[in-house]
mmCIF file of C-alpha atoms in Angstrom:
data_model
loop_
_atom_site.group_PDB
_atom_site.id
_atom_site.type_symbol
_atom_site.label_atom_id
_atom_site.label_comp_id
_atom_site.label_asym_id
_atom_site.label_seq_id
_atom_site.Cartn_x
_atom_site.Cartn_y
_atom_site.Cartn_z
ATOM 1 C CA MET A 614 250.773 -333.423 -89.977
ATOM 2 C CA SER A 615 250.226 -330.852 -92.543
ATOM 3 C CA HIS A 616 253.802 -329.190 -93.472
ATOM 4 C CA THR A 617 252.394 -325.386 -92.927
ATOM 5 C CA ALA A 618 251.551 -326.677 -89.605
ATOM 6 C CA HIS A 619 254.870 -324.802 -88.256
ATOM 7 C CA ILE A 620 254.089 -321.512 -90.068
ATOM 8 C CA ARG A 621 252.128 -318.657 -89.091
ATOM 9 C CA SER A 622 249.027 -317.633 -90.304
ATOM 10 C CA HIS A 623 249.598 -313.900 -91.958
ATOM 11 C CA ARG A 624 245.580 -313.197 -91.352
ATOM 12 C CA LYS A 625 244.043 -311.426 -88.248
ATOM 13 C CA PRO A 626 242.934 -313.128 -85.770
ATOM 14 C CA ARG A 627 239.502 -311.499 -85.645
ATOM 15 C CA ARG A 628 238.579 -309.594 -82.864
ATOM 16 C CA SER A 629 236.122 -310.252 -80.279
ATOM 17 C CA ALA A 630 232.627 -308.890 -79.578
ATOM 18 C CA SER A 631 233.982 -307.471 -76.070
ATOM 19 C CA THR A 632 236.633 -305.199 -78.670
ATOM 20 C CA LEU A 633 234.124 -303.660 -80.755
ATOM 21 C CA ALA A 634 232.217 -302.779 -78.082
ATOM 22 C CA MET A 635 234.865 -301.740 -75.969
ATOM 23 C CA ARG A 636 236.306 -299.640 -79.552
ATOM 24 C CA ALA A 637 232.074 -298.562 -80.118
ATOM 25 C CA GLY A 638 232.125 -296.981 -76.756
ATOM 26 C CA VAL A 639 235.689 -295.382 -76.936
ATOM 27 C CA ALA A 640 234.342 -293.430 -80.308
ATOM 28 C CA GLY A 641 230.485 -292.612 -79.007
ATOM 29 C CA GLY A 642 232.841 -291.000 -76.532
ATOM 30 C CA VAL A 643 234.985 -288.845 -78.407
ATOM 31 C CA LEU A 644 232.160 -288.176 -80.571
ATOM 32 C CA SER A 645 230.360 -287.053 -76.897
ATOM 33 C CA THR A 646 232.833 -284.858 -76.622
ATOM 34 C CA LEU A 647 233.418 -282.409 -80.149
ATOM 35 C CA ALA A 648 229.717 -283.026 -79.596
ATOM 36 C CA VAL A 649 229.556 -281.358 -76.477
ATOM 37 C CA ALA A 650 232.867 -278.984 -77.522
ATOM 38 C CA GLY A 651 230.131 -278.221 -80.294
ATOM 39 C CA ALA A 652 227.575 -277.108 -78.455
ATOM 40 C CA SER A 653 230.875 -274.837 -76.399
ATOM 41 C CA GLY A 654 231.821 -273.374 -79.403
ATOM 42 C CA ALA A 655 228.084 -273.083 -81.094
ATOM 43 C CA ALA A 656 227.283 -271.362 -77.148
ATOM 44 C CA ASN A 657 230.779 -269.243 -77.424
ATOM 45 C CA ALA A 658 230.778 -268.074 -80.442
ATOM 46 C CA ALA A 659 226.653 -266.888 -79.337
ATOM 47 C CA GLU A 660 227.840 -264.899 -76.115
ATOM 48 C CA PRO A 661 229.196 -261.650 -78.372
ATOM 49 C CA VAL A 662 225.634 -261.329 -79.135
ATOM 50 C CA THR A 663 224.395 -261.134 -76.040
ATOM 51 C CA GLN A 664 226.500 -258.988 -74.961
ATOM 52 C CA THR A 665 225.872 -256.708 -77.881
ATOM 53 C CA LEU A 666 222.496 -256.599 -77.837
ATOM 54 C CA GLU A 667 223.087 -255.268 -73.839
ATOM 55 C CA LEU A 668 225.401 -252.658 -75.254
ATOM 56 C CA PRO A 669 222.425 -250.185 -76.023
ATOM 57 C CA THR A 670 220.801 -250.218 -72.950
ATOM 58 C CA LEU A 671 224.482 -249.874 -70.868
ATOM 59 C CA THR A 672 225.035 -246.650 -73.105
ATOM 60 C CA THR A 673 221.570 -245.406 -72.906
ATOM 61 C CA ASP A 674 221.899 -245.269 -68.950
ATOM 62 C CA LEU A 675 225.175 -243.557 -68.562
ATOM 63 C CA ALA A 676 223.311 -241.118 -72.001
ATOM 64 C CA THR A 677 220.796 -240.304 -69.007
ATOM 65 C CA GLN A 678 223.177 -240.180 -65.971
ATOM 66 C CA ALA A 679 225.551 -237.471 -68.226
ATOM 67 C CA ALA A 680 222.381 -235.643 -69.195
ATOM 68 C CA LYS A 681 221.287 -235.556 -65.275
ATOM 69 C CA SER A 682 224.750 -234.765 -63.927
ATOM 70 C CA ALA A 683 224.922 -231.774 -66.568
ATOM 71 C CA ASP A 684 221.288 -230.353 -65.553
ATOM 72 C CA ALA A 685 222.836 -230.332 -61.794
ATOM 73 C CA THR A 686 225.441 -228.383 -62.634
ATOM 74 C CA GLN A 687 223.955 -226.482 -64.932
ATOM 75 C CA GLN A 688 221.047 -225.419 -61.935
ATOM 76 C CA ALA A 689 224.025 -224.797 -60.028
ATOM 77 C CA ALA A 690 225.895 -222.822 -61.712
ATOM 78 C CA ALA A 691 222.398 -221.035 -62.613
ATOM 79 C CA ASN A 692 222.138 -220.686 -58.325
ATOM 80 C CA TYR A 693 225.640 -218.915 -58.271
ATOM 81 C CA GLN A 694 224.953 -216.532 -60.682
ATOM 82 C CA LEU A 695 222.123 -215.601 -59.082
ATOM 83 C CA GLN A 696 223.119 -215.561 -55.939
ATOM 84 C CA ALA A 697 226.232 -213.084 -57.135
ATOM 85 C CA GLU A 698 223.578 -210.477 -59.154
ATOM 86 C CA ARG A 699 221.563 -211.117 -55.926
ATOM 87 C CA ASP A 700 224.762 -209.710 -53.334
ATOM 88 C CA ALA A 701 225.901 -207.450 -56.587
ATOM 89 C CA ALA A 702 222.002 -206.073 -55.796
ATOM 90 C CA ALA A 703 222.317 -205.806 -52.258
ATOM 91 C CA ALA A 704 225.366 -203.996 -52.426
ATOM 92 C CA ASN A 705 224.961 -201.395 -54.509
ATOM 93 C CA ALA A 706 221.980 -200.491 -52.864
ATOM 94 C CA ALA A 707 223.332 -200.541 -49.626
ATOM 95 C CA LYS A 708 226.298 -197.772 -51.101
ATOM 96 C CA GLN A 709 223.084 -195.653 -52.428
ATOM 97 C CA ALA A 710 221.238 -195.809 -49.215
ATOM 98 C CA LYS A 711 224.704 -194.568 -48.126
ATOM 99 C CA ALA A 712 224.694 -191.795 -50.891
ATOM 100 C CA ASP A 713 221.392 -191.107 -49.482
ATOM 101 C CA LEU A 714 221.670 -190.753 -46.657
ATOM 102 C CA ALA A 715 224.984 -188.612 -46.807
ATOM 103 C CA GLU A 716 222.875 -186.270 -48.695
ATOM 104 C CA ALA A 717 220.151 -185.905 -46.527
ATOM 105 C CA LYS A 718 222.822 -184.799 -43.854
ATOM 106 C CA GLN A 719 223.870 -182.081 -45.930
ATOM 107 C CA LYS A 720 220.297 -181.326 -46.963
ATOM 108 C CA ALA A 721 219.563 -180.817 -43.551
ATOM 109 C CA ALA A 722 221.955 -178.918 -41.677
ATOM 110 C CA ASP A 723 222.367 -176.663 -45.250
ATOM 111 C CA ALA A 724 218.662 -175.543 -43.815
ATOM 112 C CA LYS A 725 219.433 -175.660 -40.287
ATOM 113 C CA LYS A 726 222.204 -173.301 -41.367
ATOM 114 C CA LYS A 727 219.845 -171.155 -43.235
ATOM 115 C CA ALA A 728 217.021 -171.143 -41.139
ATOM 116 C CA GLU A 729 219.659 -169.922 -37.974
ATOM 117 C CA GLU A 730 220.677 -166.914 -40.436
ATOM 118 C CA ALA A 731 217.181 -166.264 -41.369
ATOM 119 C CA ALA A 732 216.178 -165.950 -37.806
ATOM 120 C CA ARG A 733 218.978 -163.484 -36.802
ATOM 121 C CA LYS A 734 217.787 -161.635 -39.411
ATOM 122 C CA GLU A 735 214.808 -161.806 -37.766
ATOM 123 C CA ALA A 736 215.717 -161.372 -34.608
ATOM 124 C CA ALA A 737 218.797 -157.549 -36.044
ATOM 125 C CA ALA A 738 215.370 -156.371 -37.950
ATOM 126 C CA ARG A 739 213.517 -156.703 -34.754
ATOM 127 C CA ALA A 740 215.578 -155.067 -33.076
ATOM 128 C CA SER A 741 215.580 -151.978 -35.322
ATOM 129 C CA ARG A 742 211.892 -152.183 -34.840
ATOM 130 C CA ASN A 743 211.588 -151.483 -31.025
ATOM 131 C CA ALA A 744 214.679 -148.558 -31.047
ATOM 132 C CA GLU A 745 212.410 -147.393 -33.863
ATOM 133 C CA ARG A 746 209.306 -147.528 -31.395
ATOM 134 C CA THR A 747 211.281 -146.723 -29.067
ATOM 135 C CA THR A 748 211.962 -143.960 -30.296
ATOM 136 C CA LEU A 749 207.932 -143.310 -30.876
ATOM 137 C CA ALA A 750 207.048 -144.053 -27.405
ATOM 138 C CA ALA A 751 209.790 -141.068 -26.703
ATOM 139 C CA THR A 752 208.566 -137.785 -28.874
ATOM 140 C CA SER A 753 204.832 -139.183 -27.647
ATOM 141 C CA ASP A 754 205.184 -139.455 -24.688
ATOM 142 C CA SER A 755 207.411 -135.349 -24.436
ATOM 143 C CA GLY A 756 204.725 -133.673 -26.334
ATOM 144 C CA SER A 757 206.485 -132.521 -28.924
ATOM 145 C CA THR A 758 204.626 -130.816 -31.629
ATOM 146 C CA SER A 759 204.707 -131.219 -35.517
ATOM 147 C CA THR A 760 202.098 -128.107 -37.233
ATOM 148 C CA ALA A 761 200.971 -129.504 -40.546
ATOM 149 C CA THR A 762 200.397 -126.993 -43.126
ATOM 150 C CA GLY A 763 199.112 -127.285 -46.497
ATOM 151 C CA SER A 764 197.987 -130.632 -48.400
ATOM 152 C CA ALA A 765 198.680 -132.754 -45.164
ATOM 153 C CA ALA A 766 196.853 -130.398 -42.864
ATOM 154 C CA SER A 767 194.316 -131.020 -44.948
ATOM 155 C CA VAL A 768 194.441 -134.847 -44.629
ATOM 156 C CA ILE A 769 194.980 -133.992 -40.519
ATOM 157 C CA SER A 770 191.607 -132.049 -40.521
ATOM 158 C CA PHE A 771 189.609 -134.930 -42.330
ATOM 159 C CA VAL A 772 190.831 -137.382 -40.456
ATOM 160 C CA LYS A 773 190.230 -136.405 -37.477
ATOM 161 C CA ALA A 774 186.574 -134.697 -38.566
ATOM 162 C CA GLN A 775 186.219 -138.817 -38.234
ATOM 163 C CA ILE A 776 186.603 -139.318 -35.556
ATOM 164 C CA GLY A 777 184.147 -141.502 -33.151
ATOM 165 C CA LYS A 778 182.408 -142.834 -36.301
ATOM 166 C CA SER A 779 181.816 -146.570 -36.717
ATOM 167 C CA TYR A 780 184.368 -149.386 -38.415
ATOM 168 C CA VAL A 781 182.532 -151.757 -41.366
ATOM 169 C CA LEU A 782 184.971 -153.701 -43.220
ATOM 170 C CA GLY A 783 184.949 -152.242 -46.654
ATOM 171 C CA ALA A 784 183.115 -149.408 -45.536
ATOM 172 C CA SER A 785 184.542 -146.136 -47.667
ATOM 173 C CA GLY A 786 181.811 -143.464 -46.263
ATOM 174 C CA PRO A 787 180.464 -140.898 -45.250
ATOM 175 C CA SER A 788 179.418 -142.753 -41.990
ATOM 176 C CA ALA A 789 181.404 -145.523 -41.692
ATOM 177 C CA TYR A 790 184.846 -146.485 -43.042
ATOM 178 C CA ASP A 791 188.094 -149.694 -42.118
ATOM 179 C CA CYS A 792 191.240 -148.407 -42.137
ATOM 180 C CA SER A 793 192.306 -148.328 -45.447
ATOM 181 C CA GLY A 794 188.935 -146.822 -46.780
ATOM 182 C CA LEU A 795 189.323 -143.908 -44.594
ATOM 183 C CA VAL A 796 193.140 -143.441 -45.861
ATOM 184 C CA GLN A 797 192.114 -143.797 -49.719
ATOM 185 C CA ALA A 798 188.693 -140.853 -47.829
ATOM 186 C CA ALA A 799 191.437 -138.856 -46.440
ATOM 187 C CA PHE A 800 194.003 -138.072 -49.530
ATOM 188 C CA LYS A 801 191.302 -138.121 -51.682
ATOM 189 C CA GLU A 802 190.355 -134.764 -50.483
ATOM 190 C CA ILE A 803 193.314 -133.074 -51.597
ATOM 191 C CA GLY A 804 193.043 -134.648 -55.119
ATOM 192 C CA VAL A 805 195.324 -137.325 -53.947
ATOM 193 C CA SER A 806 194.413 -140.791 -55.818
ATOM 194 C CA LEU A 807 195.165 -143.817 -53.847
ATOM 195 C CA PRO A 808 194.772 -147.471 -54.122
ATOM 196 C CA ARG A 809 192.463 -149.016 -52.195
ATOM 197 C CA VAL A 810 193.779 -152.437 -50.017
ATOM 198 C CA SER A 811 196.090 -151.688 -47.583
ATOM 199 C CA GLN A 812 198.460 -153.801 -48.736
ATOM 200 C CA ASP A 813 199.005 -151.227 -51.532
ATOM 201 C CA GLN A 814 198.368 -148.661 -50.272
ATOM 202 C CA SER A 815 201.778 -149.430 -48.010
ATOM 203 C CA THR A 816 203.916 -148.882 -50.980
ATOM 204 C CA ALA A 817 201.905 -145.803 -52.756
ATOM 205 C CA GLY A 818 205.008 -143.840 -51.693
ATOM 206 C CA THR A 819 208.109 -143.273 -50.616
ATOM 207 C CA GLN A 820 208.892 -144.934 -47.316
ATOM 208 C CA VAL A 821 210.459 -142.815 -44.745
ATOM 209 C CA SER A 822 211.668 -144.529 -40.905
ATOM 210 C CA LEU A 823 209.451 -144.128 -38.539
ATOM 211 C CA SER A 824 211.913 -141.677 -36.468
ATOM 212 C CA ASN A 825 211.210 -138.712 -38.914
ATOM 213 C CA LEU A 826 207.693 -138.727 -39.412
ATOM 214 C CA GLN A 827 205.798 -135.476 -40.669
ATOM 215 C CA PRO A 828 202.019 -134.927 -39.762
ATOM 216 C CA GLY A 829 199.302 -136.459 -43.220
ATOM 217 C CA ASP A 830 202.585 -139.511 -44.077
ATOM 218 C CA ILE A 831 200.349 -143.104 -43.577
ATOM 219 C CA LEU A 832 201.671 -145.142 -40.878
ATOM 220 C CA TYR A 833 201.528 -149.484 -41.762
ATOM 221 C CA TRP A 834 201.238 -152.575 -39.616
ATOM 222 C CA GLY A 835 203.035 -155.891 -41.656
ATOM 223 C CA SER A 836 205.554 -155.479 -43.969
ATOM 224 C CA ALA A 837 205.088 -153.083 -46.920
ATOM 225 C CA GLY A 838 203.341 -154.561 -49.872
ATOM 226 C CA SER A 839 201.749 -156.577 -47.538
ATOM 227 C CA ALA A 840 200.241 -154.418 -44.785
ATOM 228 C CA TYR A 841 197.208 -155.087 -42.858
ATOM 229 C CA HIS A 842 196.488 -152.359 -41.114
ATOM 230 C CA VAL A 843 196.607 -148.683 -41.801
ATOM 231 C CA ALA A 844 196.475 -145.016 -40.716
ATOM 232 C CA VAL A 845 197.168 -141.422 -40.534
ATOM 233 C CA TYR A 846 200.125 -139.448 -39.159
ATOM 234 C CA VAL A 847 198.451 -136.594 -37.048
ATOM 235 C CA GLY A 848 201.727 -134.915 -35.869
ATOM 236 C CA ASP A 849 202.818 -134.491 -31.425
ATOM 237 C CA GLY A 850 203.831 -137.978 -31.949
ATOM 238 C CA MET A 851 199.157 -139.500 -32.717
ATOM 239 C CA PHE A 852 197.355 -141.172 -35.385
ATOM 240 C CA VAL A 853 194.260 -141.321 -36.490
ATOM 241 C CA GLY A 854 192.986 -144.820 -37.081
ATOM 242 C CA ALA A 855 189.740 -147.224 -37.596
ATOM 243 C CA GLN A 856 190.562 -149.654 -35.668
ATOM 244 C CA ASN A 857 188.608 -152.292 -35.522
ATOM 245 C CA PRO A 858 185.059 -152.569 -34.934
ATOM 246 C CA SER A 859 184.859 -152.713 -30.909
ATOM 247 C CA THR A 860 186.617 -148.776 -30.978
ATOM 248 C CA GLY A 861 185.906 -147.828 -34.110
ATOM 249 C CA ILE A 862 187.724 -144.713 -35.481
ATOM 250 C CA VAL A 863 189.873 -143.049 -33.044
ATOM 251 C CA GLU A 864 193.093 -141.052 -32.493
ATOM 252 C CA LYS A 865 196.042 -143.301 -30.460
ATOM 253 C CA PRO A 866 199.369 -142.597 -29.516
ATOM 254 C CA LEU A 867 202.644 -143.868 -32.006
ATOM 255 C CA SER A 868 203.336 -146.525 -28.346
ATOM 256 C CA TYR A 869 199.331 -147.696 -27.911
ATOM 257 C CA ASP A 870 200.142 -149.805 -31.135
ATOM 258 C CA PRO A 871 203.941 -149.100 -32.493
ATOM 259 C CA PRO A 872 203.614 -149.231 -36.305
ATOM 260 C CA THR A 873 205.509 -151.056 -38.747
ATOM 261 C CA GLY A 874 206.840 -148.942 -41.374
ATOM 262 C CA ALA A 875 205.431 -145.782 -42.781
ATOM 263 C CA VAL A 876 205.328 -143.884 -46.104
ATOM 264 C CA ARG A 877 205.108 -140.519 -48.074
ATOM 265 C CA VAL A 878 203.130 -139.287 -50.321
ATOM 266 C CA LEU A 879 202.715 -135.862 -50.044
#
């Protein structure tokens, strides 16, 4: 036996194949883990890039929705403004209509008042004319006389000489006359020039009351300035005139056709 046989050897024992295989497996597992971790890390490192690419799409959607919301808000505001304007216009129209109605009522009341006043005046004037006509009728019926002299007598003589002649519209004698043609011709006999038509003859002289007539006064029917008929007062409540185509020139009492007024030119 060697003298070194009892001393342990310092050499590392040989590793067995199984030990080596196990170690190789462990190393491979570690490497696999590191590879997975690396891949995972790489994946995690790439993930922000993916999220960054998706952000613009999200931002565009939000902007579109915000724009739509703003448009809707603006449209709603415009609708409210339009409705407010319509309400204001309707209120103004109603106010104006109320004012117009009040004005129309006031005008109607004023017109009614004026009409009533005119009716009262006309009634008073009619009553006055009726009173004068009553006086004329009484004078005619009483047979009172009034002797014409001078120029008036000549006028009366002329018109009485025409009694029985025809009435022809526009005629001025000597065989026929209309009412104003007879009056004009009668006064022409004494050198007094009168207008041709009855409207003008009714204002040719001084207006006189029917209760204060004198022979030779011109009688008229209608209002002064717009008379439609004239004749000559001959006294005794009588007048001579060219009445119409049916009667011709006649002498009649004042009560037959009471005149409206009279003028005196002599």
